[in-house]
Short mmCIF file of N, CA and C and ligand atoms in Angstrom, two decimals:
data_model
loop_
_atom_site.label_atom_id
_atom_site.label_comp_id
_atom_site.label_asym_id
_atom_site.label_seq_id
_atom_site.Cartn_x
_atom_site.Cartn_y
_atom_site.Cartn_z
N MET K 1 73.09 -93.72 119.07
CA MET K 1 72.22 -95.04 118.88
C MET K 1 72.83 -95.62 117.83
N GLY K 2 72.78 -96.82 118.15
CA GLY K 2 73.23 -97.87 116.92
C GLY K 2 72.12 -98.99 117.39
N GLU K 3 71.74 -99.31 115.61
CA GLU K 3 70.81 -100.74 115.83
C GLU K 3 71.28 -101.72 114.98
N LYS K 4 71.11 -103.19 115.24
CA LYS K 4 71.42 -104.30 114.52
C LYS K 4 70.57 -105.49 115.12
N THR K 5 70.23 -106.35 114.13
CA THR K 5 69.50 -107.16 114.22
C THR K 5 70.16 -108.62 113.86
N ILE K 6 69.99 -109.39 114.93
CA ILE K 6 70.87 -110.68 114.95
C ILE K 6 69.97 -112.01 114.96
N LEU K 7 70.03 -113.00 114.19
CA LEU K 7 69.15 -114.12 113.96
C LEU K 7 69.74 -115.10 115.17
N LEU K 8 69.00 -115.67 116.18
CA LEU K 8 69.47 -116.58 116.81
C LEU K 8 68.75 -118.01 116.98
N ALA K 9 69.88 -118.77 116.16
CA ALA K 9 69.08 -120.29 116.07
C ALA K 9 68.78 -121.32 116.70
N ASN K 10 69.22 -120.92 117.88
CA ASN K 10 68.98 -122.02 118.94
C ASN K 10 69.37 -121.24 120.34
N GLU K 11 69.20 -121.96 121.40
CA GLU K 11 69.37 -121.52 122.66
C GLU K 11 70.64 -120.99 123.07
N GLN K 12 71.66 -121.79 122.65
CA GLN K 12 73.07 -121.61 122.64
C GLN K 12 73.24 -120.30 122.32
N GLU K 13 72.98 -119.87 120.99
CA GLU K 13 73.17 -118.63 120.43
C GLU K 13 72.60 -117.13 121.18
N THR K 14 71.54 -117.61 121.73
CA THR K 14 70.83 -116.52 122.77
C THR K 14 71.75 -116.28 123.67
N ARG K 15 72.08 -117.16 124.63
CA ARG K 15 73.13 -117.36 125.59
C ARG K 15 74.65 -116.80 125.07
N LYS K 16 75.16 -116.99 124.10
CA LYS K 16 76.53 -116.47 123.37
C LYS K 16 75.93 -114.88 123.49
N LEU K 17 75.15 -114.44 122.82
CA LEU K 17 75.04 -113.17 122.55
C LEU K 17 75.37 -112.53 124.00
N GLY K 18 74.44 -113.07 125.01
CA GLY K 18 74.63 -112.18 126.19
C GLY K 18 75.86 -112.33 126.66
N GLN K 19 76.50 -113.31 126.43
CA GLN K 19 78.12 -113.63 126.71
C GLN K 19 79.00 -112.64 126.19
N THR K 20 78.65 -112.57 125.02
CA THR K 20 79.77 -112.02 124.25
C THR K 20 79.51 -110.08 124.57
N LEU K 21 78.25 -109.99 124.49
CA LEU K 21 77.75 -108.72 124.99
C LEU K 21 78.61 -108.09 126.47
N ALA K 22 78.87 -109.04 127.30
CA ALA K 22 78.83 -108.48 128.82
C ALA K 22 80.46 -108.18 128.83
N ASP K 23 81.34 -108.66 127.99
CA ASP K 23 82.74 -107.95 127.65
C ASP K 23 82.87 -106.48 127.72
N ASP K 24 81.81 -105.94 126.91
CA ASP K 24 82.17 -104.30 126.68
C ASP K 24 81.33 -103.46 127.78
N LEU K 25 80.67 -104.42 128.88
CA LEU K 25 79.60 -103.07 129.69
C LEU K 25 80.63 -102.75 130.56
N SER K 26 80.03 -101.89 131.17
CA SER K 26 81.03 -100.55 132.09
C SER K 26 80.01 -100.48 133.21
N PRO K 27 80.35 -100.30 134.52
CA PRO K 27 79.42 -100.15 135.36
C PRO K 27 78.15 -99.03 135.05
N ASN K 28 77.31 -99.11 135.86
CA ASN K 28 76.24 -98.31 135.97
C ASN K 28 75.45 -98.61 134.60
N THR K 29 75.36 -99.86 133.73
CA THR K 29 74.69 -99.99 132.60
C THR K 29 73.45 -100.69 132.80
N VAL K 30 72.44 -100.19 132.28
CA VAL K 30 70.90 -100.58 132.31
C VAL K 30 70.79 -101.28 130.83
N ILE K 31 70.35 -102.62 130.80
CA ILE K 31 70.03 -103.46 129.71
C ILE K 31 68.48 -103.65 130.03
N LEU K 32 67.50 -102.83 129.16
CA LEU K 32 66.13 -103.45 129.23
C LEU K 32 65.94 -104.28 128.00
N LEU K 33 65.16 -105.29 128.62
CA LEU K 33 64.92 -106.44 127.83
C LEU K 33 63.48 -106.30 127.14
N ARG K 34 63.06 -106.46 126.12
CA ARG K 34 61.83 -106.41 125.48
C ARG K 34 61.37 -107.85 124.94
N GLY K 35 60.35 -108.17 125.03
CA GLY K 35 59.71 -109.50 123.66
C GLY K 35 58.81 -110.27 124.84
N ASN K 36 57.92 -111.14 124.06
CA ASN K 36 56.96 -111.74 124.40
C ASN K 36 57.23 -113.28 125.39
N LEU K 37 56.35 -113.51 126.18
CA LEU K 37 56.53 -114.80 126.68
C LEU K 37 57.33 -115.64 126.17
N GLY K 38 58.64 -116.31 126.77
CA GLY K 38 59.19 -117.20 126.25
C GLY K 38 60.04 -116.75 124.96
N ALA K 39 60.19 -115.41 124.83
CA ALA K 39 61.16 -115.15 123.76
C ALA K 39 62.76 -115.29 124.22
N GLY K 40 63.18 -115.51 125.21
CA GLY K 40 64.36 -115.70 125.37
C GLY K 40 65.08 -114.62 126.35
N LYS K 41 64.31 -113.98 126.78
CA LYS K 41 65.07 -112.87 128.02
C LYS K 41 65.73 -113.26 128.94
N THR K 42 65.37 -114.55 130.01
CA THR K 42 66.41 -115.19 130.64
C THR K 42 67.61 -115.74 130.28
N THR K 43 67.24 -116.42 129.05
CA THR K 43 68.47 -117.13 128.46
C THR K 43 69.55 -116.21 128.20
N PHE K 44 69.30 -114.81 127.56
CA PHE K 44 70.01 -113.92 127.39
C PHE K 44 70.76 -113.63 128.61
N ILE K 45 69.95 -113.31 129.53
CA ILE K 45 70.80 -112.58 130.72
C ILE K 45 71.46 -113.78 131.50
N GLN K 46 71.19 -115.26 131.27
CA GLN K 46 72.08 -116.25 131.72
C GLN K 46 73.64 -116.22 130.95
N GLY K 47 73.42 -116.01 129.52
CA GLY K 47 74.80 -115.85 129.09
C GLY K 47 75.49 -114.38 129.44
N LEU K 48 74.75 -113.58 130.00
CA LEU K 48 75.29 -112.34 130.29
C LEU K 48 75.94 -112.70 131.73
N ALA K 49 75.56 -113.14 132.31
CA ALA K 49 76.32 -113.67 133.74
C ALA K 49 77.62 -114.44 133.68
N VAL K 50 77.21 -115.56 132.53
CA VAL K 50 78.61 -116.41 132.38
C VAL K 50 79.74 -115.19 131.86
N GLY K 51 79.39 -114.37 131.10
CA GLY K 51 80.15 -113.42 130.59
C GLY K 51 80.95 -112.49 131.68
N LEU K 52 80.20 -112.52 132.65
CA LEU K 52 80.42 -111.52 133.83
C LEU K 52 81.63 -112.14 134.92
N GLY K 53 81.46 -113.77 134.29
CA GLY K 53 82.10 -114.50 135.33
C GLY K 53 81.40 -114.83 136.79
N ILE K 54 80.36 -115.02 136.68
CA ILE K 54 79.18 -115.37 137.65
C ILE K 54 79.13 -117.06 137.60
N GLN K 55 79.43 -117.54 138.61
CA GLN K 55 79.39 -118.99 138.58
C GLN K 55 78.12 -119.80 138.81
N GLY K 56 77.64 -119.20 139.74
CA GLY K 56 76.05 -119.92 140.16
C GLY K 56 75.20 -119.74 138.77
N ALA K 57 73.88 -120.47 139.01
CA ALA K 57 72.77 -120.90 137.81
C ALA K 57 72.07 -119.50 138.31
N ILE K 58 71.65 -118.80 137.19
CA ILE K 58 70.72 -117.64 136.93
C ILE K 58 69.30 -118.17 137.11
N ALA K 59 68.44 -118.09 137.90
CA ALA K 59 66.97 -118.51 137.97
C ALA K 59 66.15 -117.44 137.25
N SER K 60 65.02 -117.97 137.03
CA SER K 60 64.07 -116.96 136.35
C SER K 60 63.70 -116.12 137.64
N PRO K 61 63.55 -114.87 137.66
CA PRO K 61 63.32 -114.21 139.02
C PRO K 61 61.72 -113.70 139.14
N THR K 62 60.74 -114.34 138.19
CA THR K 62 59.40 -113.87 138.03
C THR K 62 59.00 -114.07 139.68
N PHE K 63 59.52 -114.81 140.51
CA PHE K 63 58.52 -114.92 141.95
C PHE K 63 59.48 -114.06 142.81
N THR K 64 60.67 -113.71 142.78
CA THR K 64 61.69 -112.95 143.54
C THR K 64 61.71 -111.57 143.04
N LEU K 65 61.38 -111.26 141.93
CA LEU K 65 61.60 -110.03 141.27
C LEU K 65 62.83 -109.23 141.14
N ILE K 66 63.96 -109.44 142.06
CA ILE K 66 65.04 -109.04 142.01
C ILE K 66 65.96 -110.09 142.19
N ASN K 67 67.22 -110.55 141.62
CA ASN K 67 68.32 -111.31 142.15
C ASN K 67 69.40 -110.69 141.90
N GLU K 68 70.29 -110.45 142.58
CA GLU K 68 71.52 -110.12 142.92
C GLU K 68 72.78 -111.10 142.86
N TYR K 69 73.78 -110.67 141.89
CA TYR K 69 74.79 -111.77 141.91
C TYR K 69 75.68 -111.03 142.42
N LEU K 70 76.86 -110.97 142.88
CA LEU K 70 77.87 -110.21 143.20
C LEU K 70 79.53 -110.90 143.01
N GLU K 71 79.38 -112.00 142.61
CA GLU K 71 80.63 -112.49 142.43
C GLU K 71 81.32 -112.63 141.21
N GLY K 72 80.86 -111.64 140.16
CA GLY K 72 81.33 -111.60 138.93
C GLY K 72 82.46 -110.20 138.90
N ARG K 73 82.80 -110.11 137.46
CA ARG K 73 83.58 -108.86 137.32
C ARG K 73 83.03 -107.56 137.65
N LEU K 74 81.27 -107.47 137.43
CA LEU K 74 80.76 -106.70 137.92
C LEU K 74 79.38 -107.13 138.70
N PRO K 75 78.92 -106.42 139.86
CA PRO K 75 77.41 -106.94 139.92
C PRO K 75 76.39 -107.63 138.77
N LEU K 76 75.54 -108.18 139.12
CA LEU K 76 74.45 -108.32 138.03
C LEU K 76 73.10 -108.34 139.02
N TYR K 77 72.42 -107.11 138.50
CA TYR K 77 71.17 -107.07 139.38
C TYR K 77 69.96 -107.50 138.15
N HIS K 78 69.26 -108.56 138.46
CA HIS K 78 68.56 -109.10 137.33
C HIS K 78 66.86 -109.13 138.09
N ILE K 79 66.10 -108.26 137.04
CA ILE K 79 64.91 -108.03 137.53
C ILE K 79 63.83 -108.23 136.38
N ASP K 80 62.97 -108.88 136.86
CA ASP K 80 61.77 -109.27 136.07
C ASP K 80 60.12 -108.44 136.61
N LEU K 81 59.87 -107.85 136.09
CA LEU K 81 58.61 -106.78 136.41
C LEU K 81 57.19 -107.50 135.74
N TYR K 82 57.48 -108.49 135.24
CA TYR K 82 55.95 -109.57 134.66
C TYR K 82 55.04 -109.55 135.75
N ARG K 83 53.95 -109.16 135.43
CA ARG K 83 52.94 -109.46 136.59
C ARG K 83 52.74 -107.99 137.56
N LEU K 84 53.68 -107.18 137.36
CA LEU K 84 53.62 -106.05 138.52
C LEU K 84 52.97 -104.96 137.90
N GLN K 85 52.21 -104.13 138.64
CA GLN K 85 51.43 -103.04 138.36
C GLN K 85 52.18 -101.75 138.35
N PRO K 86 52.12 -100.83 137.31
CA PRO K 86 52.93 -99.64 137.77
C PRO K 86 52.91 -98.90 139.18
N GLU K 87 52.16 -99.09 139.93
CA GLU K 87 52.30 -98.65 141.06
C GLU K 87 53.69 -99.34 141.96
N GLU K 88 53.30 -100.53 142.04
CA GLU K 88 54.48 -101.56 142.67
C GLU K 88 55.69 -101.15 141.91
N ILE K 89 56.10 -101.08 140.85
CA ILE K 89 57.08 -100.85 140.28
C ILE K 89 57.83 -99.38 140.71
N LYS K 90 56.89 -98.56 140.78
CA LYS K 90 57.55 -97.53 141.55
C LYS K 90 57.84 -97.71 142.89
N GLN K 91 57.33 -98.40 143.66
CA GLN K 91 57.63 -98.62 145.08
C GLN K 91 59.04 -99.63 145.18
N LEU K 92 59.40 -99.87 144.08
CA LEU K 92 60.51 -100.87 143.71
C LEU K 92 62.04 -100.02 143.85
N HIS K 93 61.81 -98.43 143.46
CA HIS K 93 62.92 -97.42 143.49
C HIS K 93 64.20 -98.33 142.97
N LEU K 94 63.98 -98.55 141.49
CA LEU K 94 64.48 -99.52 140.73
C LEU K 94 66.00 -98.24 140.34
N GLN K 95 65.78 -97.12 140.56
CA GLN K 95 66.89 -96.12 139.97
C GLN K 95 67.99 -96.58 140.87
N THR K 96 67.92 -97.07 142.02
CA THR K 96 68.94 -97.21 143.02
C THR K 96 70.00 -98.24 142.50
N TYR K 97 69.30 -98.79 141.84
CA TYR K 97 70.30 -99.81 140.96
C TYR K 97 71.48 -99.18 139.79
N TRP K 98 70.77 -98.37 139.21
CA TRP K 98 71.42 -97.80 137.93
C TRP K 98 72.09 -96.44 138.50
N GLU K 99 71.79 -95.95 139.63
CA GLU K 99 72.81 -94.54 140.10
C GLU K 99 74.07 -95.25 140.80
N GLY K 100 74.00 -96.49 141.17
CA GLY K 100 74.95 -97.14 141.69
C GLY K 100 75.35 -96.08 143.27
N ILE K 101 74.59 -95.55 143.92
CA ILE K 101 75.03 -94.91 144.76
C ILE K 101 74.76 -95.79 146.12
N GLU K 102 73.70 -96.40 146.48
CA GLU K 102 73.54 -97.31 147.49
C GLU K 102 74.16 -98.58 147.34
N VAL K 103 73.95 -99.15 146.04
CA VAL K 103 74.53 -100.51 145.79
C VAL K 103 76.02 -100.52 144.96
N GLU K 104 76.61 -101.23 144.96
CA GLU K 104 77.77 -101.26 144.02
C GLU K 104 77.66 -101.27 142.82
N PRO K 105 78.01 -100.39 141.78
CA PRO K 105 77.76 -100.08 140.47
C PRO K 105 77.88 -101.47 139.63
N GLY K 106 76.72 -101.65 139.05
CA GLY K 106 76.99 -103.02 138.13
C GLY K 106 76.18 -102.79 136.84
N ILE K 107 75.54 -104.05 136.45
CA ILE K 107 74.88 -104.30 135.28
C ILE K 107 73.50 -104.52 135.66
N THR K 108 72.21 -103.59 135.33
CA THR K 108 70.99 -103.80 135.69
C THR K 108 70.62 -104.55 134.52
N ALA K 109 69.72 -105.79 134.35
CA ALA K 109 69.03 -106.35 133.35
C ALA K 109 67.43 -106.40 133.84
N ILE K 110 66.44 -105.98 132.94
CA ILE K 110 65.05 -105.84 133.49
C ILE K 110 64.62 -106.50 132.26
N GLU K 111 63.92 -107.67 132.73
CA GLU K 111 62.75 -108.29 131.73
C GLU K 111 61.33 -107.59 132.03
N TRP K 112 60.79 -107.55 130.85
CA TRP K 112 59.58 -106.69 130.98
C TRP K 112 59.49 -105.42 130.99
N SER K 113 60.67 -104.95 130.35
CA SER K 113 60.93 -103.33 130.75
C SER K 113 59.90 -102.63 129.78
N GLU K 114 58.80 -103.09 129.15
CA GLU K 114 58.12 -102.34 128.70
C GLU K 114 56.98 -101.79 129.69
N LEU K 115 57.18 -102.24 130.93
CA LEU K 115 56.22 -102.08 131.97
C LEU K 115 57.13 -101.01 133.08
N LEU K 116 57.95 -100.62 132.72
CA LEU K 116 58.58 -99.44 133.51
C LEU K 116 58.05 -98.29 133.17
N PRO K 117 57.36 -97.73 134.73
CA PRO K 117 56.78 -96.00 134.44
C PRO K 117 57.85 -95.15 133.95
N HIS K 118 59.12 -95.25 134.31
CA HIS K 118 59.98 -94.46 133.90
C HIS K 118 61.36 -95.00 133.59
N LEU K 119 61.65 -94.37 132.18
CA LEU K 119 62.88 -94.89 131.64
C LEU K 119 64.14 -94.46 132.18
N PRO K 120 65.36 -95.24 132.30
CA PRO K 120 66.58 -94.49 132.64
C PRO K 120 67.18 -93.55 131.59
N SER K 121 67.99 -92.80 132.27
CA SER K 121 68.23 -91.65 131.18
C SER K 121 69.20 -92.27 129.81
N HIS K 122 70.00 -93.31 130.03
CA HIS K 122 70.60 -94.25 129.09
C HIS K 122 70.40 -95.34 129.40
N TYR K 123 70.46 -96.16 128.38
CA TYR K 123 70.06 -97.64 128.34
C TYR K 123 70.46 -98.29 127.05
N LEU K 124 70.49 -99.62 127.11
CA LEU K 124 70.82 -100.58 126.11
C LEU K 124 69.51 -101.23 125.98
N GLN K 125 69.23 -101.41 124.84
CA GLN K 125 67.69 -102.02 124.76
C GLN K 125 67.89 -103.34 123.76
N ILE K 126 67.31 -104.29 124.43
CA ILE K 126 67.47 -105.80 123.57
C ILE K 126 65.87 -106.25 123.26
N GLU K 127 65.60 -106.13 122.05
CA GLU K 127 64.44 -106.93 121.78
C GLU K 127 64.36 -108.32 120.89
N LEU K 128 63.46 -109.06 121.91
CA LEU K 128 63.87 -110.49 121.20
C LEU K 128 62.45 -110.70 120.87
N SER K 129 62.28 -111.64 119.75
CA SER K 129 61.03 -111.80 119.17
C SER K 129 61.25 -113.45 118.58
N ILE K 130 60.05 -114.06 118.46
CA ILE K 130 60.02 -115.40 118.16
C ILE K 130 59.79 -115.39 116.54
N ASN K 131 60.43 -116.25 115.58
CA ASN K 131 60.15 -116.58 114.39
C ASN K 131 59.16 -117.60 114.18
N ASP K 132 58.91 -117.76 112.80
CA ASP K 132 57.78 -118.81 112.78
C ASP K 132 58.52 -120.21 113.10
N ASP K 133 59.58 -120.40 112.64
CA ASP K 133 60.53 -121.78 112.73
C ASP K 133 60.78 -121.87 114.05
N ASP K 134 60.37 -121.35 115.15
CA ASP K 134 60.78 -121.15 116.57
C ASP K 134 62.25 -120.84 117.07
N THR K 135 62.88 -120.16 115.82
CA THR K 135 64.35 -119.65 116.10
C THR K 135 63.92 -118.07 116.62
N ARG K 136 64.92 -117.47 117.35
CA ARG K 136 64.41 -116.18 117.79
C ARG K 136 65.50 -114.85 117.14
N GLN K 137 65.11 -113.94 117.00
CA GLN K 137 65.79 -112.96 116.50
C GLN K 137 65.93 -111.86 117.86
N ALA K 138 67.34 -111.06 117.54
CA ALA K 138 67.30 -109.93 118.40
C ALA K 138 67.74 -108.69 117.90
N LYS K 139 66.96 -107.70 118.41
CA LYS K 139 67.45 -106.23 117.59
C LYS K 139 68.13 -105.79 118.64
N ILE K 140 69.12 -105.11 118.70
CA ILE K 140 70.00 -104.73 119.76
C ILE K 140 69.89 -103.15 119.25
N ILE K 141 69.48 -102.29 120.23
CA ILE K 141 69.65 -100.77 119.92
C ILE K 141 70.76 -100.28 121.21
N THR K 142 71.93 -99.51 120.81
CA THR K 142 72.70 -99.32 121.83
C THR K 142 72.78 -97.85 122.19
N ASP K 143 72.97 -97.41 123.41
CA ASP K 143 73.03 -95.75 123.61
C ASP K 143 71.80 -95.09 123.46
N VAL K 144 70.83 -95.77 123.82
CA VAL K 144 69.33 -94.98 123.98
C VAL K 144 69.59 -93.62 125.03
N THR K 145 69.43 -92.63 124.56
CA THR K 145 69.54 -91.62 125.74
C THR K 145 68.10 -90.74 125.70
N GLN K 146 67.51 -90.80 127.16
CA GLN K 146 66.19 -90.22 127.24
C GLN K 146 66.32 -88.63 127.14
N LYS K 147 65.55 -87.86 126.73
CA LYS K 147 65.30 -86.64 126.88
C LYS K 147 64.14 -86.56 127.98
N ARG K 148 64.70 -85.30 128.85
CA ARG K 148 63.88 -85.18 130.31
C ARG K 148 63.20 -83.76 130.11
N1 ATP R 1 67.39 -118.61 119.96
C1 ATP R 1 66.61 -119.52 120.47
N2 ATP R 1 66.09 -120.47 119.54
C2 ATP R 1 65.08 -121.88 120.08
N3 ATP R 1 64.74 -121.62 121.80
C3 ATP R 1 65.33 -120.62 122.27
C4 ATP R 1 65.93 -119.62 122.10
N4 ATP R 1 66.63 -118.82 123.00
C5 ATP R 1 65.64 -119.45 124.04
N5 ATP R 1 64.99 -120.45 123.65
C6 ATP R 1 64.11 -120.90 124.57
O1 ATP R 1 63.00 -120.48 124.78
C7 ATP R 1 62.52 -121.03 125.94
C8 ATP R 1 62.07 -119.57 126.79
O2 ATP R 1 63.12 -119.09 127.21
P1 ATP R 1 63.47 -117.78 128.41
O3 ATP R 1 63.04 -118.71 129.57
O4 ATP R 1 64.90 -117.53 128.07
O5 ATP R 1 62.30 -116.77 127.86
P2 ATP R 1 61.70 -115.65 128.64
O6 ATP R 1 61.47 -114.50 127.53
O7 ATP R 1 62.59 -115.15 129.83
O8 ATP R 1 60.37 -115.99 129.05
P3 ATP R 1 59.66 -115.12 130.46
O9 ATP R 1 58.73 -114.35 129.57
O10 ATP R 1 58.65 -116.17 130.62
O11 ATP R 1 60.45 -114.51 131.00
C9 ATP R 1 63.80 -121.83 126.68
O12 ATP R 1 63.17 -122.98 126.66
C10 ATP R 1 64.72 -121.37 125.77
O13 ATP R 1 65.61 -122.59 126.11
MG1 MG R 2 62.15 -114.92 132.07
#
C-alpha cells in the first residue's frame, strides 16, 4: 500500500491527474473515488478517459448509474452510486466488472464508493477534498488489499 497527497490547483490539474494515472493501469483495476459533492470525482474520471484514449465526452452518470466506454486502450466502466440504497447496489452485481469474466476486462471507476456494501479484494483509492480556497486535494492510496 502506498499513499500520497497532491494539491490540485484547478480543474485542469484534476483532469491531468486522471490522465497521467491512466498510463499505468492494467485490466481489472478498480478505482474507488471518495469525496464530497463537487469534489472533482467526475472531472478526474474525464481525465482518466482521455488517458485511455476514449474520444467522446464523459457525462456524469448520476442518472444512468453505469456508463461503459469501449473505444479506448482498455474499456472504462464509470459508475455513480449517489442516491442508491445498499440493497439496490447489491443488485447491480458490480463485481461482474472487476472480475472481467462476463465483460471485457477494463477499468472500473466508482463515484460515491463509500456506499459500496462490499469492497473489491484489491483496489486503488482516490479521496478528493475541497480546500478553503476552492482548490482541491487528492489523496491517492495504491494497492489496497482487503482481507476476507
Ligand atoms: N482542482 C480543482 N479546482 C477547482 N475546481 C475544480 C477542480 N477540480 C474540479 N473542479 C470543478 O468542480 C466542479 C465539480 O466537479 P465534479 O463534477 O467533477 O465533482 P464530483 O465530485 O463528480 O461531483 P458529484 O459529487 O456531484 O458527482 C466542476 O465545476 C469542476 O470543474
Ligand atoms: Mg460526479
